[in-house]
XYZ file of C-alpha atoms in Angstrom:
666
model
C 70.865 8.707 -83.815
C 69.024 11.268 -81.769
C 69.562 11.002 -77.864
C 66.705 12.304 -75.644
C 67.059 12.277 -71.952
C 64.260 10.104 -70.329
C 62.068 10.823 -67.213
C 64.122 11.172 -63.996
C 62.230 9.383 -61.108
C 62.858 8.229 -57.572
C 62.079 4.826 -56.007
C 59.248 5.524 -53.497
C 59.136 4.316 -49.929
C 56.589 1.835 -48.989
C 53.051 2.857 -48.855
C 51.566 1.788 -45.588
C 47.932 1.708 -44.121
C 46.343 0.742 -40.945
C 43.339 -1.613 -40.571
C 40.191 0.500 -40.491
C 39.269 1.336 -36.792
C 37.259 -1.318 -35.109
C 37.317 -3.801 -37.986
C 38.920 -7.189 -38.146
C 42.624 -7.483 -39.298
C 42.005 -8.702 -42.872
C 45.334 -7.553 -44.234
C 43.561 -5.483 -46.852
C 43.003 -1.756 -47.154
C 41.920 0.790 -49.590
C 45.203 2.768 -50.888
C 45.503 6.167 -52.625
C 48.454 5.225 -54.850
C 48.565 8.797 -56.186
C 49.858 9.846 -52.752
C 53.417 8.723 -53.967
C 53.114 10.581 -57.228
C 55.188 13.563 -55.935
C 57.675 11.315 -54.258
C 58.187 9.463 -57.664
C 58.361 12.370 -60.096
C 58.820 15.241 -57.765
C 57.918 18.505 -59.635
C 58.277 17.385 -63.117
C 55.515 18.039 -65.688
C 54.414 16.437 -68.727
C 54.796 12.971 -67.199
C 52.241 10.284 -66.883
C 52.105 7.529 -64.271
C 50.425 4.216 -64.616
C 50.128 1.541 -61.908
C 50.264 -2.261 -62.853
C 49.644 -5.439 -60.676
C 52.156 -7.347 -63.044
C 55.705 -6.349 -63.997
C 55.415 -7.488 -67.604
C 52.317 -5.268 -68.225
C 54.139 -2.293 -66.909
C 57.280 -3.034 -69.077
C 54.999 -3.426 -72.254
C 52.480 -0.570 -71.423
C 49.528 -2.859 -71.649
C 45.989 -1.290 -70.983
C 45.348 -3.493 -68.058
C 46.758 -0.940 -65.639
C 44.888 -0.058 -62.335
C 41.944 1.906 -63.492
C 41.324 3.746 -60.089
C 44.604 4.169 -58.407
C 43.080 6.584 -55.844
C 41.014 3.808 -54.330
C 42.994 0.671 -54.899
C 42.362 -2.402 -52.521
C 45.562 -4.557 -52.280
C 45.208 -8.308 -52.947
C 47.990 -9.593 -50.890
C 50.189 -8.295 -47.985
C 52.665 -6.893 -48.635
C 52.173 -6.309 -52.269
C 54.541 -4.811 -55.056
C 52.903 -2.442 -57.564
C 54.728 -1.757 -60.759
C 54.975 1.969 -61.804
C 55.482 3.038 -65.448
C 56.446 6.794 -65.903
C 56.246 8.078 -69.551
C 57.012 11.556 -70.951
C 54.762 13.232 -73.419
C 56.633 11.736 -76.504
C 55.455 8.282 -75.969
C 52.954 7.271 -78.518
C 50.659 4.185 -79.118
C 53.806 2.230 -80.604
C 55.591 2.629 -77.474
C 57.978 5.278 -78.947
C 59.157 7.750 -76.325
C 60.986 7.943 -73.003
C 59.758 5.671 -70.301
C 61.032 4.969 -66.659
C 59.947 2.238 -64.210
C 59.882 1.689 -60.574
C 58.100 -0.197 -57.924
C 55.778 0.587 -54.982
C 55.356 -1.629 -52.011
C 51.827 -1.587 -50.306
C 51.761 -2.697 -46.783
C 48.757 -3.135 -44.461
C 49.851 -2.810 -40.866
C 47.354 -4.459 -38.391
C 45.848 -2.405 -35.711
C 46.597 -3.584 -32.064
C 44.166 -6.104 -30.652
C 43.835 -5.116 -26.978
C 41.577 -7.048 -24.612
C 38.553 -5.078 -23.454
C 39.362 -4.818 -19.618
C 37.387 -5.694 -16.666
C 35.746 -2.690 -14.904
C 37.684 -0.851 -12.400
C 35.965 -0.999 -9.015
C 36.861 1.652 -6.390
C 35.607 1.900 -2.863
C 34.175 5.200 -1.631
C 34.826 5.114 2.194
C 34.579 8.868 3.014
C 30.745 9.615 2.587
C 31.494 13.395 2.956
C 33.934 13.502 -0.071
C 32.570 14.208 -3.592
C 35.623 13.211 -5.533
C 37.767 10.053 -5.667
C 41.084 9.147 -7.010
C 41.379 6.179 -9.510
C 44.463 4.570 -10.786
C 43.457 3.915 -14.504
C 46.576 1.897 -15.150
C 45.703 -1.031 -13.121
C 44.184 -2.688 -16.113
C 47.168 -2.054 -18.378
C 48.347 -5.662 -18.210
C 44.960 -7.101 -19.074
C 44.793 -4.563 -22.054
C 48.137 -5.202 -23.481
C 47.905 -9.067 -23.292
C 51.646 -9.300 -23.189
C 52.226 -6.946 -26.027
C 54.294 -3.485 -25.870
C 51.869 -1.042 -27.288
C 51.605 2.560 -25.938
C 48.372 3.480 -24.036
C 46.713 6.969 -23.826
C 43.627 7.721 -21.696
C 40.741 9.970 -22.780
C 37.431 11.030 -21.255
C 35.658 11.142 -24.739
C 35.816 8.602 -27.553
C 36.063 11.327 -30.156
C 39.252 12.665 -28.580
C 40.705 9.183 -28.259
C 40.136 8.618 -31.895
C 41.631 11.857 -33.038
C 44.485 11.439 -30.338
C 43.770 15.195 -29.126
C 46.703 16.081 -27.243
C 44.909 18.669 -25.147
C 42.260 16.061 -23.989
C 44.746 13.476 -22.887
C 44.424 12.366 -19.197
C 47.799 13.664 -17.981
C 48.246 11.407 -15.008
C 46.022 8.184 -15.327
C 47.642 6.809 -12.098
C 45.803 9.584 -10.153
C 42.620 10.223 -12.070
C 40.048 12.220 -10.102
C 36.425 11.690 -10.897
C 33.176 12.791 -9.128
C 31.525 9.837 -7.227
C 28.100 10.651 -8.735
C 29.547 10.010 -12.305
C 29.653 6.311 -11.748
C 29.707 4.220 -13.635
C 31.916 6.253 -16.035
C 33.582 5.012 -19.230
C 37.212 5.893 -20.013
C 38.529 5.469 -23.521
C 41.965 4.008 -23.960
C 43.976 4.675 -27.149
C 46.145 1.576 -27.827
C 49.086 2.568 -30.285
C 51.571 0.348 -32.086
C 54.640 2.392 -31.699
C 56.230 0.896 -34.693
C 53.369 1.604 -37.196
C 51.303 4.218 -35.376
C 48.109 2.015 -35.871
C 45.810 2.256 -32.869
C 42.522 0.701 -31.498
C 40.319 2.254 -28.893
C 38.734 0.128 -25.910
C 36.479 1.157 -23.308
C 37.505 1.077 -19.556
C 34.624 1.370 -17.041
C 35.162 2.788 -13.700
C 32.571 1.959 -10.926
C 32.574 3.582 -7.628
C 31.374 1.167 -4.822
C 29.589 2.720 -1.980
C 29.594 0.804 1.379
C 26.157 0.962 2.999
C 25.448 3.317 5.971
C 24.979 1.595 9.222
C 22.516 2.627 12.092
C 24.364 4.093 14.945
C 24.698 1.907 17.954
C 22.406 4.030 20.153
C 19.407 3.116 17.726
C 20.038 -0.611 17.727
C 18.035 -2.596 20.236
C 19.868 -5.316 22.250
C 19.815 -8.881 20.976
C 18.179 -10.981 23.586
C 17.972 -14.791 23.982
C 15.731 -15.931 26.775
C 16.558 -19.156 28.473
C 14.800 -21.244 31.238
C 17.579 -23.390 32.204
C 19.454 -20.873 34.455
C 22.461 -20.786 32.001
C 23.936 -17.346 31.238
C 25.180 -18.225 27.743
C 23.321 -19.310 24.585
C 23.493 -19.513 20.877
C 22.931 -16.209 18.759
C 22.227 -15.750 15.051
C 24.112 -12.547 14.836
C 23.123 -12.333 10.976
C 19.488 -11.801 11.978
C 20.577 -8.336 13.083
C 21.443 -7.151 9.497
C 17.970 -5.815 8.588
C 18.131 -3.610 11.681
C 21.679 -2.476 10.922
C 21.576 -1.822 7.363
C 17.794 -1.426 6.675
C 16.646 -1.965 3.054
C 20.003 -1.194 1.490
C 21.373 -3.723 -0.954
C 24.234 -6.031 0.334
C 24.692 -7.935 -2.693
C 28.428 -8.450 -3.309
C 29.243 -7.260 0.190
C 30.573 -9.241 3.161
C 29.547 -8.396 6.849
C 31.791 -9.499 9.630
C 31.109 -9.469 13.417
C 33.829 -8.960 16.086
C 34.344 -9.627 19.741
C 36.887 -6.684 19.984
C 36.669 -3.162 18.756
C 40.247 -2.825 17.450
C 39.785 -6.184 15.619
C 36.691 -4.538 13.865
C 38.599 -1.480 12.935
C 41.491 -3.320 11.599
C 39.280 -6.019 9.984
C 40.900 -9.037 11.656
C 39.853 -11.987 13.666
C 36.106 -11.989 12.696
C 33.632 -14.307 14.252
C 33.929 -17.434 12.328
C 30.251 -18.688 12.660
C 28.065 -15.491 13.298
C 24.955 -17.472 12.615
C 25.721 -19.923 15.574
C 27.524 -17.837 17.984
C 27.866 -18.499 21.700
C 28.217 -15.356 23.995
C 31.570 -15.388 26.124
C 30.176 -12.678 28.557
C 26.786 -11.712 29.722
C 25.920 -9.192 28.463
C 28.331 -8.687 25.622
C 29.062 -6.108 22.810
C 29.349 -7.172 19.222
C 31.098 -4.926 16.687
C 30.237 -4.927 13.000
C 32.348 -4.444 10.013
C 31.526 -4.443 6.282
C 33.428 -4.633 3.037
C 34.009 -5.663 -0.541
C 36.623 -8.454 -0.822
C 36.968 -7.924 -4.642
C 38.281 -4.370 -4.067
C 41.431 -3.608 -2.214
C 40.866 -1.769 0.869
C 37.130 -1.643 0.660
C 36.334 -2.225 4.123
C 35.135 -0.222 7.274
C 34.450 -1.610 10.855
C 33.685 -0.494 14.266
C 31.391 2.192 13.279
C 28.471 0.523 15.055
C 27.865 -2.160 17.440
C 24.955 -3.932 19.539
C 24.645 -5.627 22.848
C 23.683 -9.461 23.119
C 22.271 -10.677 26.537
C 20.985 -13.965 27.852
C 17.951 -13.237 30.034
C 15.755 -15.409 32.303
C 12.807 -16.571 29.915
C 9.361 -17.763 30.433
C 7.306 -20.792 29.962
C 3.780 -21.322 28.718
C 1.904 -24.608 28.906
C -1.240 -25.523 26.699
C -3.923 -26.850 28.951
C -4.379 -30.576 28.853
C -7.981 -30.139 27.951
C -10.205 -27.556 26.273
C -11.497 -24.774 28.349
C -15.258 -25.392 28.270
C -18.079 -23.085 28.975
C -21.908 -23.541 28.431
C -23.285 -21.553 25.577
C -26.139 -20.538 23.451
C -26.839 -22.351 20.091
C -26.553 -20.126 17.222
C -26.961 -20.262 13.393
C -23.270 -19.308 13.075
C -22.037 -21.695 15.656
C -22.303 -22.002 19.452
C -21.482 -18.882 21.309
C -20.378 -18.587 24.823
C -18.506 -16.126 27.101
C -14.997 -17.354 28.547
C -13.525 -15.843 31.491
C -9.854 -15.415 30.526
C -8.979 -14.266 34.099
C -10.187 -17.657 35.447
C -7.536 -18.593 38.171
C -7.582 -22.284 37.307
C -6.877 -21.465 33.522
C -4.105 -19.212 34.612
C -2.557 -21.748 36.872
C -2.493 -24.441 34.288
C -0.744 -22.208 31.787
C 1.849 -20.966 34.326
C 2.463 -24.234 35.952
C 4.615 -23.535 38.602
C 5.659 -19.839 37.718
C 4.572 -17.168 39.980
C 1.528 -15.220 38.759
C 2.898 -12.102 40.563
C 5.991 -12.194 38.199
C 4.570 -13.732 35.053
C 1.781 -11.940 33.230
C -0.671 -13.971 31.030
C -2.289 -12.223 28.052
C -4.484 -13.714 25.273
C -4.379 -13.158 21.597
C -6.374 -14.139 18.539
C -3.553 -15.152 16.459
C 0.011 -16.457 17.059
C 1.408 -13.627 15.271
C -0.424 -11.101 17.410
C 0.906 -13.000 20.365
C 4.412 -12.656 19.506
C 3.962 -8.999 18.819
C 2.308 -8.577 22.110
C 0.551 -5.263 21.185
C -1.867 -4.069 24.105
C -4.354 -3.243 21.419
C -4.498 -6.843 20.209
C -5.092 -8.282 23.601
C -8.256 -10.071 24.145
C -10.561 -8.804 26.727
C -12.420 -10.868 29.389
C -14.949 -12.053 29.225
C -14.299 -13.195 25.765
C -17.026 -14.333 23.149
C -15.758 -16.920 20.859
C -15.915 -16.643 17.135
C -15.914 -20.253 16.095
C -16.393 -23.412 18.111
C -13.947 -25.012 19.086
C -11.547 -22.118 18.649
C -7.794 -21.818 19.303
C -6.490 -18.725 21.049
C -2.933 -17.922 22.136
C -1.665 -17.219 25.593
C 1.521 -15.123 25.864
C 3.366 -15.509 29.306
C 5.630 -12.767 29.821
C 8.398 -12.370 32.456
C 7.697 -9.059 33.666
C 11.281 -8.570 34.920
C 13.075 -9.359 31.712
C 10.404 -9.100 29.049
C 11.069 -12.678 27.878
C 7.902 -14.620 26.772
C 6.469 -17.820 25.593
C 3.459 -18.847 23.682
C 0.898 -21.529 24.045
C -2.179 -22.746 22.459
C -5.459 -22.565 24.401
C -8.603 -24.280 23.034
C -12.000 -22.960 23.794
C -14.888 -25.014 23.450
C -18.608 -24.037 23.898
C -20.962 -26.686 25.275
C -24.486 -25.388 24.066
C -27.356 -25.325 26.399
C -30.551 -26.005 24.285
C -33.620 -24.238 25.040
C -31.960 -21.143 26.568
C -34.200 -18.072 26.043
C -32.543 -15.533 28.306
C -32.448 -11.874 26.868
C -29.787 -9.298 27.399
C -32.234 -6.531 28.368
C -35.556 -6.077 30.328
C -37.458 -3.185 31.452
C -39.673 -2.127 34.285
C -42.588 -0.054 32.738
C -43.391 2.812 35.023
C -45.827 5.769 35.205
C -44.743 9.469 34.902
C -43.733 9.296 38.627
C -41.386 6.391 38.342
C -43.777 3.861 39.784
C -44.244 0.458 38.353
C -47.398 -0.115 36.452
C -50.136 -1.961 37.750
C -52.284 -4.869 36.224
C -56.132 -4.918 36.367
C -56.073 -6.415 39.797
C -53.884 -3.446 41.263
C -50.694 -5.646 41.312
C -47.383 -4.105 40.353
C -46.051 -5.513 36.986
C -42.337 -6.443 37.069
C -40.501 -8.235 34.227
C -39.677 -12.012 34.550
C -36.081 -12.953 33.697
C -36.749 -16.372 32.183
C -33.951 -18.917 31.273
C -36.329 -21.498 29.842
C -34.447 -24.358 31.673
C -35.366 -26.582 34.471
C -33.842 -27.380 37.967
C -33.368 -31.161 37.153
C -30.619 -30.573 34.694
C -29.176 -27.243 35.804
C -28.181 -25.251 38.812
C -28.883 -21.491 39.030
C -27.321 -18.597 40.999
C -28.472 -15.149 40.876
C -26.781 -11.904 41.564
C -27.913 -8.208 41.614
C -25.019 -5.514 41.295
C -22.520 -8.288 42.018
C -24.328 -9.315 45.327
C -25.618 -12.865 45.836
C -29.509 -13.120 46.022
C -29.940 -15.518 48.834
C -32.324 -18.234 48.167
C -32.822 -17.331 44.465
C -31.949 -20.665 42.807
C -34.757 -21.148 40.321
C -34.624 -20.807 36.452
C -36.476 -17.570 36.427
C -36.296 -14.421 38.531
C -38.662 -11.443 39.027
C -36.728 -8.191 38.486
C -38.024 -5.612 41.042
C -35.130 -3.183 40.624
C -33.376 -1.330 37.995
C -29.599 -2.431 37.531
C -27.524 -5.434 36.409
C -28.434 -8.822 37.287
C -26.360 -11.828 36.773
C -27.091 -15.544 36.392
C -24.731 -18.323 36.685
C -25.868 -21.716 35.152
C -24.127 -25.071 35.796
C -24.922 -27.960 33.653
C -25.313 -31.001 35.965
C -24.403 -33.222 32.942
C -21.314 -31.625 31.569
C -20.166 -29.439 34.369
C -19.645 -26.472 32.102
C -20.760 -23.013 33.522
C -22.453 -20.110 31.857
C -22.442 -16.554 33.370
C -24.752 -13.897 31.745
C -25.409 -10.308 32.616
C -28.892 -8.974 32.285
C -29.613 -5.261 32.325
C -33.001 -4.215 33.746
C -33.972 -0.619 32.806
C -36.702 1.788 33.800
C -38.962 2.620 30.793
C -42.310 3.971 29.824
C -44.681 5.228 27.253
C -44.167 8.941 26.659
C -45.778 11.313 28.954
C -45.228 14.524 27.064
C -45.438 14.081 23.216
C -46.781 15.615 20.100
C -46.532 15.955 16.414
C -47.133 18.918 14.258
C -46.849 20.023 10.579
C -44.005 22.519 10.326
C -44.778 23.723 6.776
C -47.443 26.217 6.050
C -50.784 25.167 4.599
C -51.047 24.894 0.741
C -47.257 24.818 0.203
C -47.313 21.436 -1.768
C -44.727 19.523 0.168
C -44.953 19.214 4.062
C -42.675 18.249 7.070
C -43.938 16.838 10.252
C -42.066 16.999 13.479
C -42.774 14.677 16.478
C -41.272 14.518 19.897
C -41.557 12.668 23.047
C -40.559 12.746 26.704
C -40.794 10.044 29.321
C -38.547 7.538 31.187
C -37.702 5.560 28.041
C -36.166 5.766 24.501
C -38.447 6.251 21.646
C -38.920 5.458 18.135
C -41.147 7.132 15.679
C -43.107 5.736 12.606
C -45.398 7.521 9.976
C -48.557 5.747 8.939
C -47.223 2.294 10.089
C -44.049 2.632 8.221
C -40.401 1.778 9.301
C -39.436 3.041 12.829
C -36.747 5.576 13.028
C -34.834 7.232 15.974
C -35.640 10.773 14.585
C -39.135 12.148 14.663
C -38.640 14.267 11.637
C -40.505 13.157 8.463
C -40.143 15.063 5.157
C -42.150 15.339 1.874
C -45.302 14.249 3.483
C -48.473 14.478 1.269
C -51.838 16.359 2.241
C -54.452 14.691 4.350
C -54.752 12.946 7.803
C -51.607 11.139 9.054
C -50.803 8.925 12.143
C -47.522 9.310 14.023
C -46.789 6.342 16.180
C -44.377 6.895 19.115
C -43.260 3.662 20.648
C -40.930 2.702 23.680
C -38.119 0.741 22.287
C -38.129 -1.209 25.474
C -41.599 -2.485 24.928
C -43.664 -0.490 27.515
C -46.176 0.596 24.921
C -46.828 3.200 22.166
C -49.012 6.201 21.357
C -50.602 7.358 18.212
C -50.914 10.996 17.347
C -53.094 12.124 14.525
C -51.660 15.200 12.280
C -53.685 16.831 9.566
C -51.814 18.274 6.632
C -53.785 21.124 5.289
C -54.265 21.259 1.508
C -57.108 20.955 -0.953
C -58.211 17.991 -3.305
C -57.496 18.665 -6.843
C -60.624 16.989 -8.061
C -63.822 15.150 -6.634
C -66.285 12.861 -8.213
C -69.936 13.265 -6.859
C -71.329 10.022 -8.256
C -72.479 8.499 -5.058
C -69.856 5.671 -5.152
C -68.656 6.411 -1.701
C -65.340 7.711 -2.894
C -64.574 11.579 -3.302
C -68.324 12.536 -3.386
C -67.881 15.823 -1.921
C -65.227 18.546 -1.846
C -63.715 20.289 1.291
C -60.286 21.167 2.572
C -58.932 18.354 4.883
C -57.191 19.591 7.983
C -58.638 23.012 7.833
C -60.971 22.324 10.657
C -58.111 21.579 12.943
C -56.081 24.571 11.847
C -59.044 27.007 11.966
C -62.505 25.577 12.659
C -63.878 29.155 11.951
C -62.413 29.419 8.423
C -64.651 30.388 5.501
C -64.505 28.628 2.264
C -66.354 30.129 -0.879
C -66.686 28.136 -4.099
C -67.290 29.926 -7.650
C -67.843 29.151 -11.208
C -65.568 30.231 -13.836
C -67.559 33.470 -14.278
C -67.024 34.219 -10.638
C -70.548 33.454 -9.487
C -70.706 32.277 -6.000
C -72.145 28.737 -5.867
C -71.625 27.692 -2.294
C -70.083 28.695 1.096
C -69.036 25.864 3.284
C -67.730 25.344 6.800
C -64.331 23.202 7.097
C -66.092 21.065 9.577
C -69.010 20.289 7.350
C -69.110 17.192 4.743
C -68.298 19.534 1.940
C -69.908 20.770 -1.381
C -71.840 17.955 -3.412
C -71.424 19.529 -6.750
C -74.936 21.025 -7.000
C -76.437 24.466 -7.308
C -80.127 24.908 -6.207
C -80.444 21.186 -6.057
C -79.284 20.763 -9.673
C -76.060 18.958 -10.545
C -73.436 21.020 -12.174
C -71.300 20.085 -15.173
C -67.850 18.644 -15.174
C -65.405 21.475 -15.276
C -63.006 23.481 -13.084
C -64.341 25.582 -10.045
C -62.624 28.207 -8.206
C -62.540 28.671 -4.345
C -61.166 31.191 -1.809
C -60.542 30.314 1.815
C -60.069 32.871 4.593
C -58.408 31.352 7.762
C -56.171 32.087 10.760
C -52.738 30.524 10.959
C -50.272 31.012 13.823
C -52.452 34.280 14.727
C -52.079 35.582 11.277
C -55.002 36.194 9.072
C -54.400 34.407 5.574
C -56.178 33.983 2.356
C -55.772 31.324 -0.284
C -57.237 31.000 -3.825
C -57.160 27.872 -6.002
C -59.094 25.696 -8.364
C -60.181 22.095 -8.773
C -62.021 19.897 -10.997
C -65.531 18.229 -10.830
C -65.693 15.038 -12.603
C -68.740 12.894 -13.183
């Protein structure tokens, strides 16, 4: 017998693993069984380790050992692995020394913490950049009745690695910058028994209370009453847009208080702020705001506003439409309404004193409520539809309270009315009215086109009544403003129209001249007129214009018409634009039979015009006032070709000479 000492091994402690971070606890993990090699065999050499799932296989040394012991996934939890340790003498027949032991594999589950609700903290001090947060207020929620350990980190990487230097030392008094909100804190949740951990996110949100408008910038809240009482119902909540502007109030509560101390302490708020009855007149209302979801998130008494009950105004819509006579129009009947009519004002005011209550009219109800001076309708007012609703605003001038009433305007058309807005007395240059062929002075007749059977007429001149003038027409003998008031005997409606009579005349001093030099190709004409009227200008029967300037005018004779815009006549002025024709056709057809320079006779009647052939031979000398050259030389017709000319003339006192050529066509 030969006795050989076998392998000396140790029984290893259990091999424990944590569930992979962030994964579900499946009670499986990947183990490196070789991590226990040194613990089992120590520093011995020449030994081989094999790991088996079954004890029998380990005892027999079967080949179905665990093939990859450095990456083994357990099949149960806990699980016993059988270890066979053999020395170098063991052969295929099992001869040699062998030792056996077991290794327990255990998968320890990670903690399963609850992801906490965000921590909301209230930032009350608008001047402070930092705020202190107690991160531990969510510990009970995270632990969910477990007894794990918690560590707080600002970075996820540090939480996973458990970096001691990055640990938030005092999570009960963590300081963060208010501009970092929302901020995520990473909580490492540790099982103290196994060391396994999980990481959850904890969000910190800084809630800012909105700024309030200071009390000196808030307008008093006024309720107007007409029953003589000094108390009324106020909707205090309607003041919120003015107090907070466009700031978001979602999740916040606004409170109103009667007492400043209550507002500061946040106690005894007004129960129904949207239907509050004042207890004093006037009275101060104090404002507070807070977030009930956050402890201590409230501030009050920083602003306040006044409420007051004032004497109101009443506005009454007239029982019938306000009717005036008008003019039939394609776009609807048009009339002028006297919005200062005392009867209309009395009907709107009812028994209110006109000295204390002002009445203004507006096109829309919205404009009436705004009461802007720029939107007020002036009197007389011309309607834009028929009938038309306008809005009367009655304002208590002592308190500013107002009321709105509708006023219906109705135009009763007067058929056959031909009255114009403007008439003119045509005068001579001395301002005397023009005379007809019999020597009678000519005055315009202001004609209404109506008759005295159906209408009454009253005439005024410069606001003075014209005694005895009651007919449908009037001879206007003076310059100024006339007015006719027409009353319909059938409907009773009235129409008042102003007629302007002006002095006018044909021009006494006038003229037109070419302002461009002769032979310049394109020409400008400048016309002018002076007289008692206003004048329009037209070139060659074209459209009239206020300006007497005409540009890019062609050569030849032109007529400038100067007309009085008020109908007192017109004057024609002939203007000659000097330039030469580019061709002529002497074929006796009555068109372009001779060649001359139009307008030269007016510019310089003594001008000399010489005509040459292409060889420079003088063929003809003509005068600008003559009929021109007929295309012959010594009585014989010359052929169709180009001919040259030279003209010597005076322009603006300067001697000038111009050369050119033209074509003879047969």
